[in-house]
CSV table of C-alpha atoms in Angstrom, one decimal:
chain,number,residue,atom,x,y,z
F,494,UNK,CA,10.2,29.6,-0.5
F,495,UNK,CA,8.1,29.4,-3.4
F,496,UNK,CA,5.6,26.4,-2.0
F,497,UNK,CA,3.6,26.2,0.3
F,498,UNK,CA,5.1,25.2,4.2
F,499,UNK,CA,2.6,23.6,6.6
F,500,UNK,CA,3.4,23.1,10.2
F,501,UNK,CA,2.2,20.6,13.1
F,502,UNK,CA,-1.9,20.6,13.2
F,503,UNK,CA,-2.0,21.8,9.7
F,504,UNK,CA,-0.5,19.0,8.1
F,505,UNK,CA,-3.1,16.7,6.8
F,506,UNK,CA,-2.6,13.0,8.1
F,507,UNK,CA,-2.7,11.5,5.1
F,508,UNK,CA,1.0,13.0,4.4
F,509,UNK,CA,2.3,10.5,7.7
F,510,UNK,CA,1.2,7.5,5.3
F,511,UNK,CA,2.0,5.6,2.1
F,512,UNK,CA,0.1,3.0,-0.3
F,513,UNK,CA,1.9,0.5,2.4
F,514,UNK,CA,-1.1,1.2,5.0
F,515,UNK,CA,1.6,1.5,7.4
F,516,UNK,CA,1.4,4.0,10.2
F,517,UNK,CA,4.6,5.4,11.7
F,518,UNK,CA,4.8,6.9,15.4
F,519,UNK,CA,3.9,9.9,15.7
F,520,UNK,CA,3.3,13.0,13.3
F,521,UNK,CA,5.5,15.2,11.2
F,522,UNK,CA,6.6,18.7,12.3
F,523,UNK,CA,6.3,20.5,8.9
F,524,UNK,CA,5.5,20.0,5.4
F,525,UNK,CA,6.7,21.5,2.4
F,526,UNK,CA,5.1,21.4,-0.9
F,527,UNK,CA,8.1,22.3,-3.4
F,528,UNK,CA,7.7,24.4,-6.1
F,529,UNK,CA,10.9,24.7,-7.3
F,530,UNK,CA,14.3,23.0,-7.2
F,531,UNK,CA,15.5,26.1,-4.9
F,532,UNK,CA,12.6,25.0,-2.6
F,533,UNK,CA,14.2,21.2,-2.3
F,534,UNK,CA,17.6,22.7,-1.3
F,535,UNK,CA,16.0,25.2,1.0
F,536,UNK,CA,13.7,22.9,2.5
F,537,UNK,CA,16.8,20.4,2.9
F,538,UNK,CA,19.1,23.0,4.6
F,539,UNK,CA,16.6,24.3,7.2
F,540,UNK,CA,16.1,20.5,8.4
F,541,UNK,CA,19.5,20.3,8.9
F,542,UNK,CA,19.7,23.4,11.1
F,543,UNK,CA,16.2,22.2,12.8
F,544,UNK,CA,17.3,18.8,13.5
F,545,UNK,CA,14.7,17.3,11.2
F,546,UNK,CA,15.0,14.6,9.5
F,547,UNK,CA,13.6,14.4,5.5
F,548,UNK,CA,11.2,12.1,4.2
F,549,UNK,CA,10.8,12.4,0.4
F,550,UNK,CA,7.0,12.3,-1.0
F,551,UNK,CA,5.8,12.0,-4.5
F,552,UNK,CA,2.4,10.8,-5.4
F,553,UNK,CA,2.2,8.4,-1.7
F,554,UNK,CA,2.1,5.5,-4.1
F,555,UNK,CA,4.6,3.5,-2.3
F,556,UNK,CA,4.1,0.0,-1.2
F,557,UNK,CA,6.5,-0.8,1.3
F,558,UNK,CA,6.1,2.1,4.0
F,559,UNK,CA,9.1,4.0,2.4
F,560,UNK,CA,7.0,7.3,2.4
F,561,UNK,CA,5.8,7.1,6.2
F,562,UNK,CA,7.0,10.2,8.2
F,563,UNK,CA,6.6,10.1,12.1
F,564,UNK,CA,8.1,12.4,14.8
F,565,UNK,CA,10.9,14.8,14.5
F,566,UNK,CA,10.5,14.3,10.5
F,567,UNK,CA,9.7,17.6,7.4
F,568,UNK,CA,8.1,16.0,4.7
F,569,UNK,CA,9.5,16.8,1.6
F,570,UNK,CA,6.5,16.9,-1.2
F,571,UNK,CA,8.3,17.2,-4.5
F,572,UNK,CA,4.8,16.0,-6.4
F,573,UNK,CA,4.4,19.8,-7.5
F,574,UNK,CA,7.9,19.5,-9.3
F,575,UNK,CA,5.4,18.4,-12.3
F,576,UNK,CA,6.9,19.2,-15.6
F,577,UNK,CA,8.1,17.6,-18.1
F,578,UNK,CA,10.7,19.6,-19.4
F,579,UNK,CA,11.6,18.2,-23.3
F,580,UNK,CA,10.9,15.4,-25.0
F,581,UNK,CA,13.9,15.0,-28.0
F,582,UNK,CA,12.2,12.7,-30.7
F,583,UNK,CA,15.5,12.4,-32.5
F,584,UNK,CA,17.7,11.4,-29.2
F,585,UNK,CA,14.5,9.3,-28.1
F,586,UNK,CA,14.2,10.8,-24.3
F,587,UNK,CA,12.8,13.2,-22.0
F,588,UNK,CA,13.9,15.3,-19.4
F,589,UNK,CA,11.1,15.4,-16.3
F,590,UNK,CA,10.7,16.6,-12.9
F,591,UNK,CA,10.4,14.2,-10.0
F,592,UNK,CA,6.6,14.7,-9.8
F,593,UNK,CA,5.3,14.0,-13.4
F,594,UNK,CA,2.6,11.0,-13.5
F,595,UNK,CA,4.1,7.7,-15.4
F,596,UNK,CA,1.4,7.7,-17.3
F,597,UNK,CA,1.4,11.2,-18.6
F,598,UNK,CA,4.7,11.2,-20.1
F,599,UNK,CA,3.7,7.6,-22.2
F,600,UNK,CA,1.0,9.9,-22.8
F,601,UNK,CA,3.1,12.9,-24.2
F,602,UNK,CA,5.5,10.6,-25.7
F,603,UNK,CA,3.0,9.4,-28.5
F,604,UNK,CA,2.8,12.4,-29.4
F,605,UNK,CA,6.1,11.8,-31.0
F,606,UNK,CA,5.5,8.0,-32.1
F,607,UNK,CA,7.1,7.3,-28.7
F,608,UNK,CA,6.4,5.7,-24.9
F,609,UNK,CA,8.1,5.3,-22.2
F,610,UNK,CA,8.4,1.8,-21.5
F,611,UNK,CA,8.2,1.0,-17.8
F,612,UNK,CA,4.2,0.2,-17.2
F,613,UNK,CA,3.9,-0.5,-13.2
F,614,UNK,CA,0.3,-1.1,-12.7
F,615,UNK,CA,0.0,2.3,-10.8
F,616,UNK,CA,1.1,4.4,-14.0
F,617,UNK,CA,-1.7,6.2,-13.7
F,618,UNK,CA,-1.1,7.7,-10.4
F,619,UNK,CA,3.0,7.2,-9.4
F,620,UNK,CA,5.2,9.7,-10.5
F,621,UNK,CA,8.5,9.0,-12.1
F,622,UNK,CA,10.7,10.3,-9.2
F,623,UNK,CA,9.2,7.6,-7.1
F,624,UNK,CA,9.2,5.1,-9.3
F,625,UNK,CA,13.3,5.8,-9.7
F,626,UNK,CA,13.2,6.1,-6.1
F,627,UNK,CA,12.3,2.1,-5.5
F,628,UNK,CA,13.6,0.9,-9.3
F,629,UNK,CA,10.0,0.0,-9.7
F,630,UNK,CA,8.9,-2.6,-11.8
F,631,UNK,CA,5.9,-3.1,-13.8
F,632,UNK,CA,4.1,-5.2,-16.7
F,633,UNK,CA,6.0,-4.5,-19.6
F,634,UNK,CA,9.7,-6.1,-17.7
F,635,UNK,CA,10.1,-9.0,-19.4
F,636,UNK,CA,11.5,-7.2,-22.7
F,637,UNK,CA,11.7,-3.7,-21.7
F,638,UNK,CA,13.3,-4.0,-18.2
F,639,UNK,CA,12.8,-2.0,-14.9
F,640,UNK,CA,12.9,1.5,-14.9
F,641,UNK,CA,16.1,2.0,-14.1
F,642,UNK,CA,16.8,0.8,-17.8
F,643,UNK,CA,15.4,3.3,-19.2
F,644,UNK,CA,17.3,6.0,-16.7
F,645,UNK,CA,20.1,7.8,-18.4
F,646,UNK,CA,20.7,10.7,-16.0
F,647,UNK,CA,19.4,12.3,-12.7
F,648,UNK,CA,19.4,15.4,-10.8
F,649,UNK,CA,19.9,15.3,-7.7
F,650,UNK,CA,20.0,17.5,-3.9
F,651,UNK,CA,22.3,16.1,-1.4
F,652,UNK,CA,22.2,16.0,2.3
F,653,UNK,CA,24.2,19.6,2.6
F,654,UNK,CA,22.0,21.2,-0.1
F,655,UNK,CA,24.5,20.6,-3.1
F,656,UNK,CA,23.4,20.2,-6.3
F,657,UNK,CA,24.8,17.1,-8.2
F,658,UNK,CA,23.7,15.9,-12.2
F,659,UNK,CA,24.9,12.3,-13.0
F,660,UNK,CA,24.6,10.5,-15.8
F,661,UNK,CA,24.5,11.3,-19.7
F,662,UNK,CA,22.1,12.3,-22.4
F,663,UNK,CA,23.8,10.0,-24.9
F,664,UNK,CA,22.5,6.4,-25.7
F,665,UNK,CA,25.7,5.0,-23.9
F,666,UNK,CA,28.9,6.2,-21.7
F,667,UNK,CA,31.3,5.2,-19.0
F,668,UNK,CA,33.0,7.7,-17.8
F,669,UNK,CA,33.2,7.9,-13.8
F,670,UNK,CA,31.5,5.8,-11.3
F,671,UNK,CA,27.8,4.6,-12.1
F,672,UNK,CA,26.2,7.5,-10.0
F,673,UNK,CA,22.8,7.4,-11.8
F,674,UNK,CA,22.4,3.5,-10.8
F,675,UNK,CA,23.3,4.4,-6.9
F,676,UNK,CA,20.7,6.9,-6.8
F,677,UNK,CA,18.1,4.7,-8.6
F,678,UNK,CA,16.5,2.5,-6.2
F,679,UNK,CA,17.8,4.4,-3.1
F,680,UNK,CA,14.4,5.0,-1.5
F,681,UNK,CA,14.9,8.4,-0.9
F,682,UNK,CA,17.9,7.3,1.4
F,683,UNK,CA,20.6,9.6,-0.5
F,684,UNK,CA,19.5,12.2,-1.9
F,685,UNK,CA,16.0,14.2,-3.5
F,686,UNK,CA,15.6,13.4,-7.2
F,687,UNK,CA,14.6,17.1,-9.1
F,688,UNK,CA,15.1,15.8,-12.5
F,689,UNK,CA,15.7,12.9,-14.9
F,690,UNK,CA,16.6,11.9,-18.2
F,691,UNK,CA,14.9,9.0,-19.2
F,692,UNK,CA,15.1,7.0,-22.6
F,693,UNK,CA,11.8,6.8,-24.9
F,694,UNK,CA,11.5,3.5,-27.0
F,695,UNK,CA,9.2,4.0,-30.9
F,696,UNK,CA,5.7,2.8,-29.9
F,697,UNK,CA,5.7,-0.4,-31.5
F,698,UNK,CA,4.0,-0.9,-34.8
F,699,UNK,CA,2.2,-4.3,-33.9
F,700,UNK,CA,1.3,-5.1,-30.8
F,701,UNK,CA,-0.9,-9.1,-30.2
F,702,UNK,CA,-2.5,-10.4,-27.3
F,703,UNK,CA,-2.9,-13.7,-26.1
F,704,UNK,CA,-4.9,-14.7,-23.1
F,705,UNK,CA,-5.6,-18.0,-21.2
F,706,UNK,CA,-7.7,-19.9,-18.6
F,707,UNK,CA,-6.2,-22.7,-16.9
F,708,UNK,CA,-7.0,-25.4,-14.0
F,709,UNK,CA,-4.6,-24.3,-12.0
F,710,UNK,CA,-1.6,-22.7,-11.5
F,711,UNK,CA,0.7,-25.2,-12.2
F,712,UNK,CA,-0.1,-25.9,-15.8
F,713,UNK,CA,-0.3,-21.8,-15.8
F,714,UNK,CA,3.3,-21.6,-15.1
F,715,UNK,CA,4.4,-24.9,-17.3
F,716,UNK,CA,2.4,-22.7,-20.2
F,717,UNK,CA,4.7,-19.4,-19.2
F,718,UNK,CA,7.8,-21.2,-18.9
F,719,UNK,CA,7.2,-22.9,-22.3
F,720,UNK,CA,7.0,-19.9,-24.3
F,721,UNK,CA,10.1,-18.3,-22.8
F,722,UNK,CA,12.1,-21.6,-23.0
F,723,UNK,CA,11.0,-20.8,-26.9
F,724,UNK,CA,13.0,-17.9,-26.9
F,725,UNK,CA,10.5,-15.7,-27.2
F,726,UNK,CA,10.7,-12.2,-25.3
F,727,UNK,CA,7.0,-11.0,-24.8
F,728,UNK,CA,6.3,-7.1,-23.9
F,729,UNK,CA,4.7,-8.8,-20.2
F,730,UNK,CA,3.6,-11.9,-19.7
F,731,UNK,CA,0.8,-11.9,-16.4
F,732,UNK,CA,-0.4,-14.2,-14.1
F,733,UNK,CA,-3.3,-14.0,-11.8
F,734,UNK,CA,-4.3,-17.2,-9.6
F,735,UNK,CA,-8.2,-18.5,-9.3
F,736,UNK,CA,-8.9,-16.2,-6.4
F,737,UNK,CA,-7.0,-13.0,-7.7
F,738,UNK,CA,-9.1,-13.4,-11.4
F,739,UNK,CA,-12.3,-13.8,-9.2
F,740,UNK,CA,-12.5,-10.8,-7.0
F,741,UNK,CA,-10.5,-8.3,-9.9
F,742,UNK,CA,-13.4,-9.7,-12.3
F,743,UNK,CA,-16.2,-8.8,-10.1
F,744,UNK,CA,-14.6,-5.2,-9.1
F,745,UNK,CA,-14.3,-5.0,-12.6
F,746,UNK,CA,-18.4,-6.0,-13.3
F,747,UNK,CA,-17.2,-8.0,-16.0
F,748,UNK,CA,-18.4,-11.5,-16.9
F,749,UNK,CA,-16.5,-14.2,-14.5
F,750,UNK,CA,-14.5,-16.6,-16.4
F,751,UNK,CA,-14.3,-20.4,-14.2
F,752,UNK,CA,-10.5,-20.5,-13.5
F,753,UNK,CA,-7.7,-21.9,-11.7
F,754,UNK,CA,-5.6,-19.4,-13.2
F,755,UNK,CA,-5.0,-16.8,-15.9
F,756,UNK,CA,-2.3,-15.7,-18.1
F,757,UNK,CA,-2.4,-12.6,-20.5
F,758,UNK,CA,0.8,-12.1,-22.7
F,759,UNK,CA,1.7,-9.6,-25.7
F,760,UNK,CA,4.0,-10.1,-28.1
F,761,UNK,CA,5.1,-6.5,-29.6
F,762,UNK,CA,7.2,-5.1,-32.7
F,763,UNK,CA,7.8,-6.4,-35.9
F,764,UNK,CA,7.8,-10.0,-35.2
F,765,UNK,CA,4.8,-9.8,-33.1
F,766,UNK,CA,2.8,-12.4,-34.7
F,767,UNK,CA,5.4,-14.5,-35.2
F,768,UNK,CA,6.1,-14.4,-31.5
F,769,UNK,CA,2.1,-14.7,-30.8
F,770,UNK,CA,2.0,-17.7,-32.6
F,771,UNK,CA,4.8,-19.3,-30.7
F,772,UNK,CA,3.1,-18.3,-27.2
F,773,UNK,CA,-0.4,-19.5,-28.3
F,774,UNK,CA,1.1,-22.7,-29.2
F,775,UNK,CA,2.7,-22.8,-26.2
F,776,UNK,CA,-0.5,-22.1,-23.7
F,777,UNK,CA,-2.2,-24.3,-26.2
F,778,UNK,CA,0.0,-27.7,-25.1
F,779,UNK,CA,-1.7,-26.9,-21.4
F,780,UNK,CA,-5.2,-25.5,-22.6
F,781,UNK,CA,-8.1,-25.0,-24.9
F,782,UNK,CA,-9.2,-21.7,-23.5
F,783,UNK,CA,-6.8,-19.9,-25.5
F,784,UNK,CA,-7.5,-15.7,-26.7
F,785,UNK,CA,-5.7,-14.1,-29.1
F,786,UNK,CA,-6.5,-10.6,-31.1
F,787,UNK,CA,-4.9,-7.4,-32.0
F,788,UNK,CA,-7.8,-5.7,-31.0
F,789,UNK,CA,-6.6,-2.4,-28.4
F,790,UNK,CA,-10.2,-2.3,-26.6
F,791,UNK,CA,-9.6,-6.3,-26.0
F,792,UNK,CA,-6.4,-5.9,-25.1
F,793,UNK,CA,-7.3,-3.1,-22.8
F,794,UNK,CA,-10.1,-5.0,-21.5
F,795,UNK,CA,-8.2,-8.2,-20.3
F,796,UNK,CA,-5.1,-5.9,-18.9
F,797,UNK,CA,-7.6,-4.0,-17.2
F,798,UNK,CA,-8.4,-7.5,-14.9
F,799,UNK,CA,-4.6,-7.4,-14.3
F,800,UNK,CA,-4.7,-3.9,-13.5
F,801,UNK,CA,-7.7,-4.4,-11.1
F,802,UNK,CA,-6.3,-6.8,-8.6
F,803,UNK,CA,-4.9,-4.8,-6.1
F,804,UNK,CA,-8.1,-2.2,-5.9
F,805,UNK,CA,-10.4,-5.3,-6.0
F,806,UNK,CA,-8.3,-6.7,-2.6
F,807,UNK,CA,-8.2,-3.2,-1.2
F,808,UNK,CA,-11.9,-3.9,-0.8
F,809,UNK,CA,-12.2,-6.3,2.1
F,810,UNK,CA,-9.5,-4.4,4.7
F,811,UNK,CA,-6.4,-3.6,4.6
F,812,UNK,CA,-3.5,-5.4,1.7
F,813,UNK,CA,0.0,-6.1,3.1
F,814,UNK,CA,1.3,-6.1,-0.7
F,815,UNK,CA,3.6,-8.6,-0.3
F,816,UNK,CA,6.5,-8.5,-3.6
F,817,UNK,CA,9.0,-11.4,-4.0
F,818,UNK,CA,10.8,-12.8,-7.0
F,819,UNK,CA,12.0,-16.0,-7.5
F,820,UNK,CA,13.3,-17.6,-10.7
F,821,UNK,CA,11.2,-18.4,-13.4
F,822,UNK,CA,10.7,-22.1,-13.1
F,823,UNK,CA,10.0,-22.0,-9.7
F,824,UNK,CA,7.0,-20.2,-10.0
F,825,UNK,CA,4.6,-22.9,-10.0
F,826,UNK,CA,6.7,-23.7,-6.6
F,827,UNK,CA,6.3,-20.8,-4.9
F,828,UNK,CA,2.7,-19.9,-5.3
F,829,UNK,CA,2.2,-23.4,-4.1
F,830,UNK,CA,4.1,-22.7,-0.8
F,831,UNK,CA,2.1,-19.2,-0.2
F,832,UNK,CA,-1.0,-21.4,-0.5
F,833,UNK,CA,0.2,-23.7,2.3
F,834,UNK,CA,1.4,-20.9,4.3
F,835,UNK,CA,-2.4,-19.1,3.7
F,836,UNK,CA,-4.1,-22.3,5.2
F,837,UNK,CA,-1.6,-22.8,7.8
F,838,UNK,CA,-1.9,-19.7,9.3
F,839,UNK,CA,-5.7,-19.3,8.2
F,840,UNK,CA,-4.8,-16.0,6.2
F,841,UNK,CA,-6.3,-14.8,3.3
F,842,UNK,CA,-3.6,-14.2,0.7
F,843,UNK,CA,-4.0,-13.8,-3.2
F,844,UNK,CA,-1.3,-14.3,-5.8
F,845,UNK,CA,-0.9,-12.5,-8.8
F,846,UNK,CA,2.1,-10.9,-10.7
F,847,UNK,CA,4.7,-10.7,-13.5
F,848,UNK,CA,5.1,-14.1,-14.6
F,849,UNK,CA,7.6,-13.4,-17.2
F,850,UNK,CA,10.0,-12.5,-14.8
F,851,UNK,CA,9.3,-14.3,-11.8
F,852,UNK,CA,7.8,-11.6,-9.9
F,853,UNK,CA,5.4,-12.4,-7.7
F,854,UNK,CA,2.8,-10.6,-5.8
F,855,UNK,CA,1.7,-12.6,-2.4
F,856,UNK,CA,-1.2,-10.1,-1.0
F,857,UNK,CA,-2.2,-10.8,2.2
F,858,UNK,CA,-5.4,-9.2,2.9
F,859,UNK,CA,-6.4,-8.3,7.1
F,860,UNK,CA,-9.9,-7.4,7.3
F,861,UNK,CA,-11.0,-5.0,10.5
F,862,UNK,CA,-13.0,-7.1,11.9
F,863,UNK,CA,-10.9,-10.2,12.4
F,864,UNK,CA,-8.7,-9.2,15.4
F,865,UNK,CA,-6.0,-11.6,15.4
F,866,UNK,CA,-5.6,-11.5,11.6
F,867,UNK,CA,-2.7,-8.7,11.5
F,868,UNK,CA,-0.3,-11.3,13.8
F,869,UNK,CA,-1.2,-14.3,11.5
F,870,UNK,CA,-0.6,-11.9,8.8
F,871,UNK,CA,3.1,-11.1,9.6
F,872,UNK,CA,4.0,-14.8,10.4
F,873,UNK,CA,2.6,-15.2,7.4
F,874,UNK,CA,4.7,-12.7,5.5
F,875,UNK,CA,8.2,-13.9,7.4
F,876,UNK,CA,7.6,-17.1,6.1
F,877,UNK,CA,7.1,-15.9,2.2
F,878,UNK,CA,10.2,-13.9,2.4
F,879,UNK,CA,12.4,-17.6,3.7
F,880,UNK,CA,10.4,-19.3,1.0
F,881,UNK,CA,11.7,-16.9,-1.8
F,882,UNK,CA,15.2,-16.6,-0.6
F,883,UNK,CA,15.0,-20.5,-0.1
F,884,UNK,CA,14.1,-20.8,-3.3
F,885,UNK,CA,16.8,-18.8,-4.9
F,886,UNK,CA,14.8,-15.4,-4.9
F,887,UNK,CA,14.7,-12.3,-3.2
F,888,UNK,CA,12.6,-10.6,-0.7
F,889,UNK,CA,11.4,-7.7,-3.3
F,890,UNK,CA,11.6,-7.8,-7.3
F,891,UNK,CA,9.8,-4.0,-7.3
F,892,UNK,CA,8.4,-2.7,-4.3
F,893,UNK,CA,11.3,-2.0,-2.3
F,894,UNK,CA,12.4,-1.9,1.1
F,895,UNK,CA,11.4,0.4,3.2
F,896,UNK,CA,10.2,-0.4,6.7
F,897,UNK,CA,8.5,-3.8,5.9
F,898,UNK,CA,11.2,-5.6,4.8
F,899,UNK,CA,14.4,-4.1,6.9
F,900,UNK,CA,14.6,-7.1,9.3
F,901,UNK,CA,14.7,-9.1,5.8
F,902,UNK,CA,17.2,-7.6,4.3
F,903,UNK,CA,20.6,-8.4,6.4
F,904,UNK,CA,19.2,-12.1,6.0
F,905,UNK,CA,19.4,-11.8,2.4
F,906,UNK,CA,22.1,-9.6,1.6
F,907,UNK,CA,24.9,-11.2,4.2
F,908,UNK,CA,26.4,-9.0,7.3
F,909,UNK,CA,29.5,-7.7,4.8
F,910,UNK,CA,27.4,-6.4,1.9
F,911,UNK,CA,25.2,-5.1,4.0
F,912,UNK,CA,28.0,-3.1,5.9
F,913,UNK,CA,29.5,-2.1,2.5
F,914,UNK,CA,25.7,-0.1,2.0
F,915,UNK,CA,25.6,1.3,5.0
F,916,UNK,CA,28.8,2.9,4.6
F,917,UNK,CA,28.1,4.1,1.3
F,918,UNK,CA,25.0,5.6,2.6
F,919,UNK,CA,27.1,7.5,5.5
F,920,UNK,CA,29.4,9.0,3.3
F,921,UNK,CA,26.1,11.2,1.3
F,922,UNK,CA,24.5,11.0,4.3
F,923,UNK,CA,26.5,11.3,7.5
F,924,UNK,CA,24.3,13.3,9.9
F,925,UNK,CA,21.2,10.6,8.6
F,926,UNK,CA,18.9,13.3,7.4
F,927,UNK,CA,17.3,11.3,4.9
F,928,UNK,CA,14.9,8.5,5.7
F,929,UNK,CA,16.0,7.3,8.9
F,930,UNK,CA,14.9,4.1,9.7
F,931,UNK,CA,14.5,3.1,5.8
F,932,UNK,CA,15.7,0.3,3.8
F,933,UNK,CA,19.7,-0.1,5.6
């Protein structure tokens, strides 16, 4: 073993948790800090003969309690596995280890007149392996997809310490089952990610952005819906609602624009300002307090209030980061409903998210002092989940599973599918070493 192994006491608590706030029973029996693919495998194979159960780590990013490791569990840090192994300008991709921040490979990808396109708003502190681990999502989804688009291969360590490689290096191929898709957005339910191939899209060469202040949210998301039903495919297209753009403004010490609502859009590529223009006429049918530049330390500027929700939230206690999606023009619909649910249930919850692609971000927020706001807070929560499947939407667009959202799930996918996934899950995993408890 080439990492570091830390046992009982030694472990520090912070490796029981995730992003999620959520706190498992108990504490986990050891902790290894891989250093090397042989580590994974060795670190798999001694749970197995210890009776342990594996709970896959990264960066502890996770929003949806995926991460938590209780009793009887080894905690499996692969955030050391930090590499990134090659980037191949002509092929357009890289090869990285599991622990290698998001950002840093965009970062390394430039280099090459290159980025890697999935942008979740944590890019600058989730890794990629846990970011293929829940599918994540991010800002720039509306044309460039979730990250398993951009995931042409994996490596991967099974349950009995096998060594697997699926997918391709090519920019398309067929052969075989879809392995690379099962893996991706398995919450570290099948298997420990070691390595990916991931595709690299040419850093556009025009990127505009247009912003917008609304009343409310309903003419926000008529203004959204108008400039997709244009045909139009911005790079992300954001919404933030009157409460969200208040407290990420005054994290942020900026100036405090009056608002029911906020939209910030880019159009990228060579028909960027043709698309701009199409979007600014669209906000323009529902508003006069219309921004558009091509300015990066504007653009940065207004992303950065996007960027700045969830840490501004994290402020007054702690944020059940709540994650549905629901089809586009039923936006407007749904943040309505999680407004009625907040005064129902007198619960403080903020909405913000991807409005391109009907993602949506309900964030409940519990502060410490208020000792019955956790139980208003899950009634609170069950009802956003029946309001997006109600609506035709699902009970996470990004986030994941996890623990959270387990009792959802069955509801959602239907007793047959969901028996169909466990068994598929059984045949990798048949002594449940990974992630008991997770997701299925």
């Amino acid at each position: 073993m080439t990492g570091d192994v830390l046992i009982g006491d030694q472990i520090p608590a912070a490796y029981s948790i995730d992003r999620s706030g959520f706190v498992p029973d108990g504490a986990p029996a050891v902790l290894v800090k891989a250093a090397s693919v042989d580590d994974v495998r060795n670190a798999v194979r001694y749970a197995t003969s210890a009776g342990l159960s594996v709970v896959i780590r990264g960066a502890g990013t996770g929003l949806a309690g995926g991460a938590s490791a209780g009793d009887g569990s080894l905690v499996l840090d692969v955030s050391g596995l930090n590499r990134i192994l090659e980037i191949s300008p002509a092929d357009e991709l890289a090869v990285v280890e599991p622990g290698v921040i998001t950002q840093a490979l965009d970062t390394a990808a430039a280099e090459f007149g290159l980025r890697y396109a999935p942008d979740p708003a944590s890019a600058a502190i989730s890794t990629i392996g846990g970011n293929i681990a829940t599918n994540a999502g991010g800002l720039r989804c509306v044309k460039y997809g979730v990250t398993g688009d951009s995931v042409l291969g994996l490596s991967i360590v099974l349950a009995d310490g096998r060594l697997i490689h699926t997918g391709r290096r090519t920019a398309k191929g067929v052969a075989g089952l879809d392995l690379t898709s099962l893996f991706t957005g398995s919450e570290g339910t099948l298997g420990v990610i070691v390595a990916a191939t991931v595709r690299l899209q040419p850093v556009p060469v025009n990127t505009i952005t247009v912003a917008a202040y609304f009343d409310d949210v309903d003419e926000a998301a008529a203004a959204t819906t108008a400039a997709l039903t244009a045909r139009v495919r911005p790079s992300l297209m954001e919404l933030l609602d009157e409460a969200s753009l208040r407290e990420a403004q005054d994290h942020l010490g900026v100036r405090a624009e009056s608002a029911g609502a906020f939209v910030v859009a880019q159009a990228d590529g060579f028909g960027a300002q043709a698309e701009a223009d199409i979007i600014e006429s669209s906000f323009r049918q529902f508003t006069s307090r219309v921004l558009v530049g091509d300015d990066p330390q504007a653009a940065d500027h207004l992303l950065a209030v996007r960027r700045a929700a969830l840490p501004a939230l994290e402020r007054h206690g702690r944020a059940l980061i709540e994650d549905i999606a629901v089809p586009r023009s039923r936006i407007a619909e749904a943040i309505r409903a999680v407004t009625a649910i907040a005064a129902r249930h007198d619960t403080a919850i903020y909405t913000f998210g991807h409005a391109g692609d009907g993602n949506l971000h309900p964030i409940i927020v519990v502060p410490e002092s208020d000792t019955g706001a956790y139980e208003r807070a899950v009634v609170a929560a069950d009802e956003i989940f029946g309001t997006a499947t109600e609506l035709g939407g699902t009970i996470t667009g990004e986030h994941g599973v996890g623990v959270l959202k387990r009792t959802w799930l069955e509801r959602e996918l239907g007793p047959e599918a969901s028996e169909v996934q466990r068994t598929v899950r059984r045949a990798l995993d048949p002594s449940g070493l990974f992630n008991p408890g997770k997701t299925l």
